[in-house]
Coordinates of C-alpha atoms and ligand atoms in Angstrom, one line a residue:
X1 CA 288.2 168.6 252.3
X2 CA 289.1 167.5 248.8
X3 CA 286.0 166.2 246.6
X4 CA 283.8 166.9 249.6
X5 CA 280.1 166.5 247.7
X6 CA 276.6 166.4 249.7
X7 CA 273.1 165.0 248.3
X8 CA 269.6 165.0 249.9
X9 CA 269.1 164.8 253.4
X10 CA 272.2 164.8 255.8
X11 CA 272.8 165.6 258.9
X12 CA 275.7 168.4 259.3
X13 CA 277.7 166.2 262.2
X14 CA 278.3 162.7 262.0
X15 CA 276.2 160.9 264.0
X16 CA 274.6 163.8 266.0
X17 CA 271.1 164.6 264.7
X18 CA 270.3 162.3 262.3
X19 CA 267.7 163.3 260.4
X20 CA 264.4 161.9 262.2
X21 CA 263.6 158.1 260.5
X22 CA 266.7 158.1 259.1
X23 CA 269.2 155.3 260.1
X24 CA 272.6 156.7 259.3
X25 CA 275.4 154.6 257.6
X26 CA 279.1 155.1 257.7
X27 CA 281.1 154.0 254.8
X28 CA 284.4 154.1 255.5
X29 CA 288.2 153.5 254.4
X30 CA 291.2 152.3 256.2
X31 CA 289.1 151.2 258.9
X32 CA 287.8 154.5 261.2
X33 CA 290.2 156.6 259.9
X34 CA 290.2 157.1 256.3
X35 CA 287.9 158.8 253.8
X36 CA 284.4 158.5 254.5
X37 CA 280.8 159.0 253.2
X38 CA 277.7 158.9 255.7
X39 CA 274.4 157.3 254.2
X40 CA 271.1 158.5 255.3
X41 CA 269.2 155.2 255.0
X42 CA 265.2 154.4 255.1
X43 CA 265.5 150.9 256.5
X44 CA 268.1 149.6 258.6
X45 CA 271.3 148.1 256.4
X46 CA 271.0 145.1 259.0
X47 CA 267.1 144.5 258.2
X48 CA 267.7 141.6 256.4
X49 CA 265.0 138.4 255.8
X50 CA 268.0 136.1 254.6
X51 CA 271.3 135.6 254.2
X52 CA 273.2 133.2 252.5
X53 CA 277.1 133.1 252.1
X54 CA 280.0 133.3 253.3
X55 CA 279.9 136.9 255.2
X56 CA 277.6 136.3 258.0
X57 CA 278.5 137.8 260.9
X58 CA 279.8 135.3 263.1
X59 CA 279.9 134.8 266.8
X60 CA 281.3 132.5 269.5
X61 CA 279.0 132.1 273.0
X62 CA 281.5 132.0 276.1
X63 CA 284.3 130.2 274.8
X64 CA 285.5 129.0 277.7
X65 CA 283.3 126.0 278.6
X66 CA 283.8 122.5 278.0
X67 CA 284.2 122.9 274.1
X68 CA 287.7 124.1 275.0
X69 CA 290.2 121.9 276.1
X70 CA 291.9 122.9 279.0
X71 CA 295.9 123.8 279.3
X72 CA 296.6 124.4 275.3
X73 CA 296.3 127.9 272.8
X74 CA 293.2 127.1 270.5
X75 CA 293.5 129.5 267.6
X76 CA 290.3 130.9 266.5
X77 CA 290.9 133.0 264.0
X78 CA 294.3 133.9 262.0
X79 CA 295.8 135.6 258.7
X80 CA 299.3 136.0 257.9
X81 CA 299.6 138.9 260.2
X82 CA 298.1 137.5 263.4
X83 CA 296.5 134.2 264.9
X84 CA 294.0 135.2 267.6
X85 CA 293.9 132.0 269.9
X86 CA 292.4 131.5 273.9
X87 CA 293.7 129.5 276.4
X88 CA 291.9 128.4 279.8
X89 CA 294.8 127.3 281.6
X90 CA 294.3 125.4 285.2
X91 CA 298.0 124.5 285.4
X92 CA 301.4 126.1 285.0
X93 CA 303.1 125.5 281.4
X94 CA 304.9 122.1 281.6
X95 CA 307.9 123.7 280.2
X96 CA 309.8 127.3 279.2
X97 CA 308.4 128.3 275.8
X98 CA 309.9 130.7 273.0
X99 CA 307.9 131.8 270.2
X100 CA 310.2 132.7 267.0
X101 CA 307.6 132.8 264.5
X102 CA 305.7 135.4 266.5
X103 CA 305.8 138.3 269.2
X104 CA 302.7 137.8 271.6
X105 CA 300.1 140.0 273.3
X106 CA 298.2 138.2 276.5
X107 CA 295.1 139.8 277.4
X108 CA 294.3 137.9 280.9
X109 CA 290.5 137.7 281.1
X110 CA 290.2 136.0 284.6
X111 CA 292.5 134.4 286.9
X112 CA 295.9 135.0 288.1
X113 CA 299.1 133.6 288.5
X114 CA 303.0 135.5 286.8
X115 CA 305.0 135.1 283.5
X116 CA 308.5 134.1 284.2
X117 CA 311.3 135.5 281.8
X118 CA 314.4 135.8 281.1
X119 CA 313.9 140.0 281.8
X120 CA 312.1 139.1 285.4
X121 CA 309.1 138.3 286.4
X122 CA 305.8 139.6 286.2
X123 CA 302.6 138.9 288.2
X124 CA 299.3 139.1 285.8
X125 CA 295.5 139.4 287.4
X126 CA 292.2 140.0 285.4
X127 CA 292.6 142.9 282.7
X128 CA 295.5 142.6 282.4
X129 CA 297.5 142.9 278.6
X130 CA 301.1 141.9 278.6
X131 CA 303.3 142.6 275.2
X132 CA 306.1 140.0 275.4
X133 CA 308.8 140.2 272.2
X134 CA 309.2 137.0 269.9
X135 CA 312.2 135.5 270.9
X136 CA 311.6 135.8 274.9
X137 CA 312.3 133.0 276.9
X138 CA 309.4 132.3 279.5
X139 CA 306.9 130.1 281.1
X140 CA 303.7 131.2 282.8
X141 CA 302.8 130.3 286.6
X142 CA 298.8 129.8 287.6
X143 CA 297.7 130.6 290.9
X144 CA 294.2 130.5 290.0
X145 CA 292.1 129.0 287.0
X146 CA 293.3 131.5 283.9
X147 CA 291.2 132.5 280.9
X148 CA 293.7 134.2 278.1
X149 CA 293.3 135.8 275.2
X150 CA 296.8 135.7 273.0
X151 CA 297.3 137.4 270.1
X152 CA 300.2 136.2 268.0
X153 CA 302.0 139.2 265.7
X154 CA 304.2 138.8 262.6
X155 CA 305.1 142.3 263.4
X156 CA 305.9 144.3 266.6
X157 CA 302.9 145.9 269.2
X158 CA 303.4 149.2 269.0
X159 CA 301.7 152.3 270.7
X160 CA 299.5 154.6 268.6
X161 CA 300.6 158.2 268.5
X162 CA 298.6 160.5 270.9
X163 CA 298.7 163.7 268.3
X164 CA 296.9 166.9 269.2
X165 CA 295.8 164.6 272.8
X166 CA 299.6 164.5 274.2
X167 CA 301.7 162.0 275.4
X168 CA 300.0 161.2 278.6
X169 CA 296.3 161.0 277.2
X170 CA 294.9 157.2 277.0
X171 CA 297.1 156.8 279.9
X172 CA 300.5 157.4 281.2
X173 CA 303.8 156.1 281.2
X174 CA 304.1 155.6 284.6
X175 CA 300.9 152.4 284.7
X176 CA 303.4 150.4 282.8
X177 CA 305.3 147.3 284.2
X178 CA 307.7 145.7 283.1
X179 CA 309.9 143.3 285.1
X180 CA 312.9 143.7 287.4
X181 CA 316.0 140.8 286.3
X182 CA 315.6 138.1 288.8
X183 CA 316.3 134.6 288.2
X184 CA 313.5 131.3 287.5
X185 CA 312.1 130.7 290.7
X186 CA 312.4 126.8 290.0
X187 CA 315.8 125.4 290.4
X188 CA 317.6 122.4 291.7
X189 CA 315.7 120.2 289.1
X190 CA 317.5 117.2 287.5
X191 CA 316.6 119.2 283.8
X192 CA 314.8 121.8 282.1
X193 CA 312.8 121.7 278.5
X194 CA 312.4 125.0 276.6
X195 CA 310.2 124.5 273.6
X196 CA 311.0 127.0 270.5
X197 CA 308.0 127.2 268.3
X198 CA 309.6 128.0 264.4
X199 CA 307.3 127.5 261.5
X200 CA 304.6 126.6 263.6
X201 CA 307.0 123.1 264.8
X202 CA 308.2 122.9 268.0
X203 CA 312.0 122.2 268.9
X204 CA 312.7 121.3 272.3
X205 CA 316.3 121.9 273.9
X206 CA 317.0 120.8 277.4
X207 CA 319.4 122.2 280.1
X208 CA 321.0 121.0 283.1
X209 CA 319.7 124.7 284.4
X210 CA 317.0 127.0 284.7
X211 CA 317.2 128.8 281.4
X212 CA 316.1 132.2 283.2
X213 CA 319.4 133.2 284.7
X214 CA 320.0 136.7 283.7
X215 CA 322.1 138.6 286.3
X216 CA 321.2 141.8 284.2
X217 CA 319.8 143.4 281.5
X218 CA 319.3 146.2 279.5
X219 CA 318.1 147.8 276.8
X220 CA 314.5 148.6 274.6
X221 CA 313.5 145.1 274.0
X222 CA 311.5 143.5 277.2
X223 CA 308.0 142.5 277.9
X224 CA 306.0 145.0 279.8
X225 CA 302.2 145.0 281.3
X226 CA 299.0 147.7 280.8
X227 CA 295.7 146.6 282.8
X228 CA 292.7 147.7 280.3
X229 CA 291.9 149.6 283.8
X230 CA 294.5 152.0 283.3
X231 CA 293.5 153.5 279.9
X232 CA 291.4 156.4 279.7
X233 CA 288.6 156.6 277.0
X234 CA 289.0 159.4 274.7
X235 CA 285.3 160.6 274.7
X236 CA 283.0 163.8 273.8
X237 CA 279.9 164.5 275.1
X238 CA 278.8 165.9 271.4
X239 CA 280.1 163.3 269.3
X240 CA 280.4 160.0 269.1
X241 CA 284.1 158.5 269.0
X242 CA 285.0 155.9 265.9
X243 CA 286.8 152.9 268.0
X244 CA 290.1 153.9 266.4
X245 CA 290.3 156.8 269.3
X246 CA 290.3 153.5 271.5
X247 CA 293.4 151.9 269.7
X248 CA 295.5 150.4 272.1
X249 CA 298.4 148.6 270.1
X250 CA 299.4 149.3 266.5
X251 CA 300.6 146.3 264.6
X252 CA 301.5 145.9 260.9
X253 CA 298.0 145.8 259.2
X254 CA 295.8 145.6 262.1
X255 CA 295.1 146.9 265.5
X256 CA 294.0 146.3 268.8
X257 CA 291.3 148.8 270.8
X258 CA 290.1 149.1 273.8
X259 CA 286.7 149.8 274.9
X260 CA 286.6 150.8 278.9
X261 CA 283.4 152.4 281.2
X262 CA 282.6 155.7 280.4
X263 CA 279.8 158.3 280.4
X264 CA 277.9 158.1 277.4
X265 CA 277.3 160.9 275.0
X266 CA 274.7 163.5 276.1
X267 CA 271.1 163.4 274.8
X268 CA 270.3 167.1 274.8
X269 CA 272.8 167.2 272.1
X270 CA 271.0 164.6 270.2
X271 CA 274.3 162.3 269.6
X272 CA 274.0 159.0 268.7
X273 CA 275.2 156.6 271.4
X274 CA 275.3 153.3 270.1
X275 CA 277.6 152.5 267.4
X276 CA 276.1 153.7 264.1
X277 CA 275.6 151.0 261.2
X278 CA 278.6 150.4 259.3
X279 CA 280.8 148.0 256.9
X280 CA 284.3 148.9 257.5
X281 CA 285.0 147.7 254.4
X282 CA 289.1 148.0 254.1
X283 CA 289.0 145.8 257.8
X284 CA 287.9 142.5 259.5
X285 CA 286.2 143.4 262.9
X286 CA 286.8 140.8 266.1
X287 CA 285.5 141.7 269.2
X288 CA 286.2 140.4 272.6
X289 CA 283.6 140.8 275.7
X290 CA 285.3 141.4 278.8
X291 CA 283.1 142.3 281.2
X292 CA 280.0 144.4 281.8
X293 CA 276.4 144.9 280.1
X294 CA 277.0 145.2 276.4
X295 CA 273.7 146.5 276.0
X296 CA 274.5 147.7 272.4
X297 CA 273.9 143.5 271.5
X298 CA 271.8 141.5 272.6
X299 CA 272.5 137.9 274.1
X300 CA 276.4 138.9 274.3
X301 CA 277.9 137.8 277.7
X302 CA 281.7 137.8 279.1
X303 CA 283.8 135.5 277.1
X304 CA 282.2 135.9 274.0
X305 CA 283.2 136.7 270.3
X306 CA 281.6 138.5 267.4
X307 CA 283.1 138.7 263.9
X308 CA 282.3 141.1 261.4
X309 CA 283.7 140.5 257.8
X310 CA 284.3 143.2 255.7
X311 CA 281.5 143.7 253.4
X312 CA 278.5 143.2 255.7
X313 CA 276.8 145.5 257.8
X314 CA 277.1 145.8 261.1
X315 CA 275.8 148.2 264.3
X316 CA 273.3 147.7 266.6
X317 CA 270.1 145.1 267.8
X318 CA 266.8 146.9 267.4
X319 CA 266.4 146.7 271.4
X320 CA 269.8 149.0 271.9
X321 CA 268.4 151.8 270.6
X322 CA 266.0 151.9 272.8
X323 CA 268.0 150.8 275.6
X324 CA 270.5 153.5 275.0
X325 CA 267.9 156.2 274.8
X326 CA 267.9 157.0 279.1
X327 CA 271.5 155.1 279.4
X328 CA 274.0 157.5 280.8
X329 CA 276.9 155.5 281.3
X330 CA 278.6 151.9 280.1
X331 CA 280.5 149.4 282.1
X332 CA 281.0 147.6 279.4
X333 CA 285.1 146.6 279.0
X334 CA 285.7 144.7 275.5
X335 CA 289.2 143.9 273.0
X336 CA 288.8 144.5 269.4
X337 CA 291.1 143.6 267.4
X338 CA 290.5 145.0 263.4
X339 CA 292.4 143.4 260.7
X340 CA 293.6 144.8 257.1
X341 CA 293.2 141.6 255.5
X342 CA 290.9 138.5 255.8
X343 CA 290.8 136.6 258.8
X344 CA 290.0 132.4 258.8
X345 CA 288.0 130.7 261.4
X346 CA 289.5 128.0 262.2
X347 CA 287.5 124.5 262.4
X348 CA 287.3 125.2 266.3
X349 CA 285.7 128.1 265.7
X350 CA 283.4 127.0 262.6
X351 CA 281.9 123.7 265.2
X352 CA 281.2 126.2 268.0
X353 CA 280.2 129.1 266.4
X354 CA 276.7 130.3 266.8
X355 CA 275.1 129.5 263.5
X356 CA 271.9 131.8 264.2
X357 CA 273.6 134.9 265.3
X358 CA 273.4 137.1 261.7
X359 CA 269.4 136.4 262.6
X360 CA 269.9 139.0 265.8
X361 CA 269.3 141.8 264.1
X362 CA 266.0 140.2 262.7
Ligands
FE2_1 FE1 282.1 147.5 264.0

């Protein structure tokens, strides 16, 4: 290890042993897997009496109550390499939609119902994530009350490489779906509207047919679907894993992870087992709440949303130490979604944001 230097009191593995007292920092570069330093702190970095400024750590309750309005993407948060928006959807979409400013990852938090395309159709249920290419032609079905998570890409989802692990670590080929050709399911209507959106404006086209009429297709363009119940954590019992062994999709400057139930790390090797403190200072943090007990915050249900800046501190509430102490295993299922460069809250998410959550760790 080039430059490698070590100072004082350390411990020899990251975040096993930490030196009794101690709280240990990670200070890191290009998010979890870049150079790094580890900081063997007296106090907390999160111990703070005040904060004023921009960086608080930010967080969103449930979103999906009656601040959101029903049947429409709200974007929450967005930079010019991704919008992050969610959508609570009671009815079909009125008409076929084509995004060509973006391609578009759903992650289907509850409900079901299928996505109609021009490659087939595919039916979507709870934990469900579903990669469809800008520039496909589709409309989305309900059968039941849907709560979705879409992330909008300027660049394409791509899989991580699975190195030393092998190609059919996190999980295999074979979970994937993606859609046989079959035709729209609607047809003998008087017209149908397909709305393109291009520089965020919508064009509408109408035809005399059902748009989705592909007799056959082929090719390495098409949108396929991975339930977050498929993947496989990476995990050791002897150290604990930085989220970027969860990654899930790889986009152009930033990436999506997934964090599934697993055994936790064993205590009679003295590993750490909630996330240690950190500022990930080259990335963003957003973090999605799927399901489970996230025991490592407190006051974090299903449906929320935290956002970590870069610059400010992060890890665990002072109760999840404790908590973790006798814990031996997490149910806990969330999306993160880590981005290069700044994100905005939008003015949705600035009204219904939690304005006391940076006073957690208090
Ligand atoms: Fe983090």
């Amino acid at each position: 290890m080039e430059n490698f230097k070590a100072s004082g009191i350390y411990s020899k593995q990251a975040h096993v042993h930490i030196p009794e007292g101690l709280y240990e920092e990670e200070h890191g570069r290009k998010g979890f897997f870049g150079k790094v330093s580890h900081i063997y702190h007296e106090h907390p970095p999160v111990n703070w009496t005040n904060l004023e400024g921009d960086l608080k750590p930010q967080q969103q309750p449930p979103m999906f109550g009656d601040q959101l309005n029903v049947n429409y993407f709200q974007p929450i948060l967005r930079n010019k390499d991704c919008v992050i928006n969610i959508g609570h959807y009671t009815v079909s979409f009125e008409c076929f939609f084509r995004n060509a400013d973006f391609d578009e990852l759903y992650f289907i938090h509850e409900g079901t119902g299928r996505i109609e395309s021009i490659y087939g159709h595919l039916d979507y249920k709870r934990g469900d994530y579903i990669v469809m290419p800008r520039g496909t032609t589709y409309k989305l079905f309900v059968d039941t009350p849907s709560k979705l998570l879409k992330i909008e890409s300027a660049s394409e989802f791509e899989d991580p490489t699975r190195g030393i692990l092998g190609p059919n670590a996190i999980y295999d080929q074979t979970v994937l779906e993606s859609p046989e050709v079959a035709k729209g399911s609607e047809q003998n209507l008087q017209e149908y509207k397909l709305e393109i959106k291009r520089l965020g404006k919508i064009t509408t086209v109408t035809y005399p047919f059902n748009p989705l009429d592909a007799h056959g297709w082929k090719g390495s363009v098409y949108p396929y679907k991975l339930s977050i119940y498929d993947i496989c954590p990476v995990m050791s019992h002897r150290y604990h894993m930085p989220p970027s062994a969860h990654t899930t999709f790889l986009c152009q400057n930033f990436v999506v992870c997934s964090f599934v139930e697993r055994p936790l790390e064993d205590k009679k090797h003295g590993v750490l087992k909630v996330p240690f403190y950190h500022s990930n200072i080259d990335y963003d943090e957003v973090l999605f709440y799927h399901q489970g007990n996230f025991f490592s915050r407190d006051n974090i249900d299903a449906g929320a949303l935290t956002f970590h800046p870069q610059g400010i501190h992060h890890g665990p509430h002072p109760k999840a130490f404790k908590a973790g102490t006798d814990k031996e295993y997490t149910d806990e299922y969330a999306v993160m979604i880590d981005t290069r460069y700044p994100l905005e809250p939008t003015e949705w998410f600035t009204k219904n944001e939690n304005k006391d959550y940076w006073k957690s760790w208090m």
